[in-house]
C-alpha atoms as an extended CHARMM CRD file, in Angstrom:
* protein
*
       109  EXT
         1         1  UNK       CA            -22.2240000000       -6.1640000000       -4.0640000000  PROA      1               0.0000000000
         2         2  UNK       CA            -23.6440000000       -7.8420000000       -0.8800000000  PROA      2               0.0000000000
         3         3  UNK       CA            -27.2270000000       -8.2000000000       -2.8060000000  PROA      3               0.0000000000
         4         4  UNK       CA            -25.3350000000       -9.7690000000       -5.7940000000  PROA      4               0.0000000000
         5         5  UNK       CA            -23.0020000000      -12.2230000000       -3.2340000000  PROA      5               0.0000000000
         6         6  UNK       CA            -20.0600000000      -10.6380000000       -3.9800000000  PROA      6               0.0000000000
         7         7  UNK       CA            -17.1790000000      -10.9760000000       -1.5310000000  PROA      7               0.0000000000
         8         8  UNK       CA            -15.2990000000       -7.4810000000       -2.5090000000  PROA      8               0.0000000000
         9         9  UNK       CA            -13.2850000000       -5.8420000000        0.0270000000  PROA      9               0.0000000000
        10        10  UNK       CA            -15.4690000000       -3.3080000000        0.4840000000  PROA      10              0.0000000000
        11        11  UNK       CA            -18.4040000000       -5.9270000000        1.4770000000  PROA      11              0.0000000000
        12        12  UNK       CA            -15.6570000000       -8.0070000000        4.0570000000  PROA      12              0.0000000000
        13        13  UNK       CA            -14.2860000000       -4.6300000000        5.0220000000  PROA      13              0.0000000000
        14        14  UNK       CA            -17.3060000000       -1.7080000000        4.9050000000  PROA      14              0.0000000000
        15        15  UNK       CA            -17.2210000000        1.3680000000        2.4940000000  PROA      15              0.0000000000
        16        16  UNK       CA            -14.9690000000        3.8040000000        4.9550000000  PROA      16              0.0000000000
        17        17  UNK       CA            -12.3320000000        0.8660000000        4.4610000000  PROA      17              0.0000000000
        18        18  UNK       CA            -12.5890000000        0.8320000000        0.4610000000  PROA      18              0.0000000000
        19        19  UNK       CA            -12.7500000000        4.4020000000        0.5750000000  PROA      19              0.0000000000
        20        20  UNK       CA             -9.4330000000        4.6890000000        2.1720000000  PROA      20              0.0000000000
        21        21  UNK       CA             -7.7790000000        1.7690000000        0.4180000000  PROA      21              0.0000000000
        22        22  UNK       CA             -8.5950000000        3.6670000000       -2.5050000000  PROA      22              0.0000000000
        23        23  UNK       CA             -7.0090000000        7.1020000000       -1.3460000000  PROA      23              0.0000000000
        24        24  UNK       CA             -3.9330000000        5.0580000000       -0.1820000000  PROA      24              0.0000000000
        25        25  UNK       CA             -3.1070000000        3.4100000000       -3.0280000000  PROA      25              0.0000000000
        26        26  UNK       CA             -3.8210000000        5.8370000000       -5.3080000000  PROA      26              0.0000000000
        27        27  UNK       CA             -1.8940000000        8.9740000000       -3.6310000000  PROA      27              0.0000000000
        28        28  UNK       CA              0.9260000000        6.2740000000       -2.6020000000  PROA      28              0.0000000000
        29        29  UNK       CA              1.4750000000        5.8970000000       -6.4940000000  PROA      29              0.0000000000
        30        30  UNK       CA              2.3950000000        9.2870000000       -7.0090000000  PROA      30              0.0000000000
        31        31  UNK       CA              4.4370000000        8.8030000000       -3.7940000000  PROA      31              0.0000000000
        32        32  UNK       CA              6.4270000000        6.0330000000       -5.2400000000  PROA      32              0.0000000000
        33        33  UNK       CA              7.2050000000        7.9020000000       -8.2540000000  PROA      33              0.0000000000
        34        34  UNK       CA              8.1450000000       10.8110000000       -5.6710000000  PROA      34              0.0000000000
        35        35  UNK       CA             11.1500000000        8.4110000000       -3.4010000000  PROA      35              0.0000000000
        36        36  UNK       CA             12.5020000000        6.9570000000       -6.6090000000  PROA      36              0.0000000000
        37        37  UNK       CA             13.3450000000       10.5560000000       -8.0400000000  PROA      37              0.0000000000
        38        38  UNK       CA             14.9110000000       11.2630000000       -4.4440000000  PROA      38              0.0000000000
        39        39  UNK       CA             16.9250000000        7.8190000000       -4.3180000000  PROA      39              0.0000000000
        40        40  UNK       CA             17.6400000000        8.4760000000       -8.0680000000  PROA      40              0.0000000000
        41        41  UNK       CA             19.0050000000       12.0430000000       -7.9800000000  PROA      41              0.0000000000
        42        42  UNK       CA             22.2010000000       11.1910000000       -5.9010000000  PROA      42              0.0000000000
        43        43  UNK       CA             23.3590000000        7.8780000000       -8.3480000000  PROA      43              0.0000000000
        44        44  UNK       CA             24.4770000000        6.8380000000      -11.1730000000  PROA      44              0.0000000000
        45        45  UNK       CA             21.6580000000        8.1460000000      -13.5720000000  PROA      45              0.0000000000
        46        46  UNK       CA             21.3290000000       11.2370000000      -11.9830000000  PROA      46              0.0000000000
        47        47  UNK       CA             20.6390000000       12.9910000000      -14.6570000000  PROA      47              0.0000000000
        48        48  UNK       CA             17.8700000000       10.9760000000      -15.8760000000  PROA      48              0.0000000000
        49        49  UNK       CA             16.3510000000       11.1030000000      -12.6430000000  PROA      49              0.0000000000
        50        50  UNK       CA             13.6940000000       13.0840000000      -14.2230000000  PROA      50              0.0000000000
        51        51  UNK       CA             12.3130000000       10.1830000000      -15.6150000000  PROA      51              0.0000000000
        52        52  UNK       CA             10.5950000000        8.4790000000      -12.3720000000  PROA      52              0.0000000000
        53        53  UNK       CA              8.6160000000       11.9110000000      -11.9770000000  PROA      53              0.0000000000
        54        54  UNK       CA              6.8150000000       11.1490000000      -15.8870000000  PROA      54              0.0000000000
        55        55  UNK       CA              4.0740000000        9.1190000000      -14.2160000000  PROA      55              0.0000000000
        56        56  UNK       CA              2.7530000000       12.6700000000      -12.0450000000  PROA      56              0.0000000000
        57        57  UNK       CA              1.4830000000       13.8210000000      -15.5380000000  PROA      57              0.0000000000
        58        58  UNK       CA             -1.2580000000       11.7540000000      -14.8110000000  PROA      58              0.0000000000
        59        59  UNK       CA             -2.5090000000       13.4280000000      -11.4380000000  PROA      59              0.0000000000
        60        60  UNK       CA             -4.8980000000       15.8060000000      -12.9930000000  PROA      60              0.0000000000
        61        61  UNK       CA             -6.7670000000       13.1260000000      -14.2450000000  PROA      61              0.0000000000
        62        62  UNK       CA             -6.6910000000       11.1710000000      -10.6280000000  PROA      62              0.0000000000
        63        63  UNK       CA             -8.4100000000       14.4140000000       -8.8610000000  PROA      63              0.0000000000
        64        64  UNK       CA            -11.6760000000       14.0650000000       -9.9610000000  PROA      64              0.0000000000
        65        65  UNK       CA            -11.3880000000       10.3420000000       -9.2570000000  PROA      65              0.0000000000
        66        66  UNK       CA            -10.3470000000       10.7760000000       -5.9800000000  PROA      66              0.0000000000
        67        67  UNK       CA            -13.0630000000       13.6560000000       -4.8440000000  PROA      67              0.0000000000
        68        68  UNK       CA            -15.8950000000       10.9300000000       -6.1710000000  PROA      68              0.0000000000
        69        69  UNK       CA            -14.4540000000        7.7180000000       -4.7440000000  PROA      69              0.0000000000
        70        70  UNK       CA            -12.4350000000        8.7140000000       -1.6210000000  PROA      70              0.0000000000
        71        71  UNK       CA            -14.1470000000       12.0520000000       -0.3520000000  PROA      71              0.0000000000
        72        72  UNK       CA            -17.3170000000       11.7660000000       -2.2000000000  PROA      72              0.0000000000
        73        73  UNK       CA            -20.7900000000       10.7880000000       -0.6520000000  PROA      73              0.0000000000
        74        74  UNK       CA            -21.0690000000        8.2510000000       -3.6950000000  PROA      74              0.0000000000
        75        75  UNK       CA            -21.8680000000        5.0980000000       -2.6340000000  PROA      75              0.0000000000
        76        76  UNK       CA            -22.4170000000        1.4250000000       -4.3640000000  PROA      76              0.0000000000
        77        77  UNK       CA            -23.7390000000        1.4620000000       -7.9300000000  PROA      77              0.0000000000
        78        78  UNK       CA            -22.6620000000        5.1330000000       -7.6070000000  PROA      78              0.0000000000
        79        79  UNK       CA            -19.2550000000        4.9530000000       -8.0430000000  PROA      79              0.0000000000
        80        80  UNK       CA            -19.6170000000        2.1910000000      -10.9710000000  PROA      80              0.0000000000
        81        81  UNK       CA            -19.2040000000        5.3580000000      -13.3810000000  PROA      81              0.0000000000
        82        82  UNK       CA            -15.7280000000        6.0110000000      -12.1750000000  PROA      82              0.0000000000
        83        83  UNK       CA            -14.4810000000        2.5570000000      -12.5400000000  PROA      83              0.0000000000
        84        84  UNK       CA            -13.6110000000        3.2730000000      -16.4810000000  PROA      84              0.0000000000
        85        85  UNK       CA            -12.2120000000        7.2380000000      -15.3340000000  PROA      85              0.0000000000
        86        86  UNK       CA             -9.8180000000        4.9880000000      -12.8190000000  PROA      86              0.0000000000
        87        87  UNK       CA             -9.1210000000        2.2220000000      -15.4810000000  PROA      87              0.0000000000
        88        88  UNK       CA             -8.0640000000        5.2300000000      -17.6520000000  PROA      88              0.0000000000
        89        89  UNK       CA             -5.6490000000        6.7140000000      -15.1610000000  PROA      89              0.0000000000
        90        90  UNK       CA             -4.1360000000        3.3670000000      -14.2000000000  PROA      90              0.0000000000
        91        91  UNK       CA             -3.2900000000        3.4380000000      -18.2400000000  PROA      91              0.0000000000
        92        92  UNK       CA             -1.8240000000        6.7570000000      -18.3890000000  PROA      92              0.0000000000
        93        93  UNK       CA             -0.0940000000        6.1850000000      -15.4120000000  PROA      93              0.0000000000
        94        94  UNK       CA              1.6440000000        2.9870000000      -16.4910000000  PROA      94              0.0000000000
        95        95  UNK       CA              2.1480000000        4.5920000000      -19.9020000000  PROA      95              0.0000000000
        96        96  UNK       CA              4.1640000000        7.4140000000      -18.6810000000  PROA      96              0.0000000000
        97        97  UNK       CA              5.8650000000        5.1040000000      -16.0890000000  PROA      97              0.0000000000
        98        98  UNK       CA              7.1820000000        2.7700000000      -19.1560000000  PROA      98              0.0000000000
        99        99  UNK       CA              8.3600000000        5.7750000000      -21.3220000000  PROA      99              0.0000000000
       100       100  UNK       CA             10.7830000000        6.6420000000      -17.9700000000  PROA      100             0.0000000000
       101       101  UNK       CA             11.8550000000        3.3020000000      -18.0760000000  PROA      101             0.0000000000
       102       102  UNK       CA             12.6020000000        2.8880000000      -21.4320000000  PROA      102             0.0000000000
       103       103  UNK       CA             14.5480000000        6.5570000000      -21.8240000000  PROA      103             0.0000000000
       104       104  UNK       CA             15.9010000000        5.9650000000      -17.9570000000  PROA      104             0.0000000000
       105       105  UNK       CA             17.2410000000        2.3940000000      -19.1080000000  PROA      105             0.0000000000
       106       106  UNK       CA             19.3110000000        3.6940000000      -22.7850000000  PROA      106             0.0000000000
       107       107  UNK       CA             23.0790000000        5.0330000000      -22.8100000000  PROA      107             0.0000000000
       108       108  UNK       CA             24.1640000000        7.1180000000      -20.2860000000  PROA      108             0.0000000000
       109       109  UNK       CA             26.3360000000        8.5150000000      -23.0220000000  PROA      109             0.0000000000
């Protein structure tokens, strides 16, 4: 990026801060989906609660992602094969996160 004049956040920032960024808001996705079941579970949709948990499907498929971008010793062009495995996972990920939506959102009857 820094040969091409790119100003990416891992050029402004370095690699360990990319690296991290990546971790962070990857894992803090599944997190989110984690305190939304816990503030969900004790109101009014309760039982459909459930629903904000859909979205952790998708963590198998943000493993390998994770070990080659956040722990791996990839580095620069590298790591431009896992930007289609992490443009997959974002889809899955918001897939599953709409279907909770839409089934959390219908009658409570």
């Amino acid at each position: 990026d820094i040969e091409a004049g790119k100003k990416t956040m891992a050029v402004r920032f370095g690699g360990t801060f990319a690296k991290t960024e990546y971790f962070v808001l990857v894992v803090g996705s599944y997190g989110f989906c984690i305190y939304f079941w816990i503030l969900e579970r004790g109101g009014s949709s309760a039982a459909k609660a459930w629903t904000s948990l859909l979205p952790l499907l998708s963590f198998p498929l943000a493993i390998p992602q994770l070990k080659a971008v956040a722990f791996g010793g990839k580095d620069g062009q590298a790591l431009n094969e896992h930007v289609g495995g992490t443009a997959k996972l974002q889809m899955i990920y918001c897939i599953l996160m709409a279907v909770g939506l839409v089934i959390s959102s219908g009658s409570n009857e």
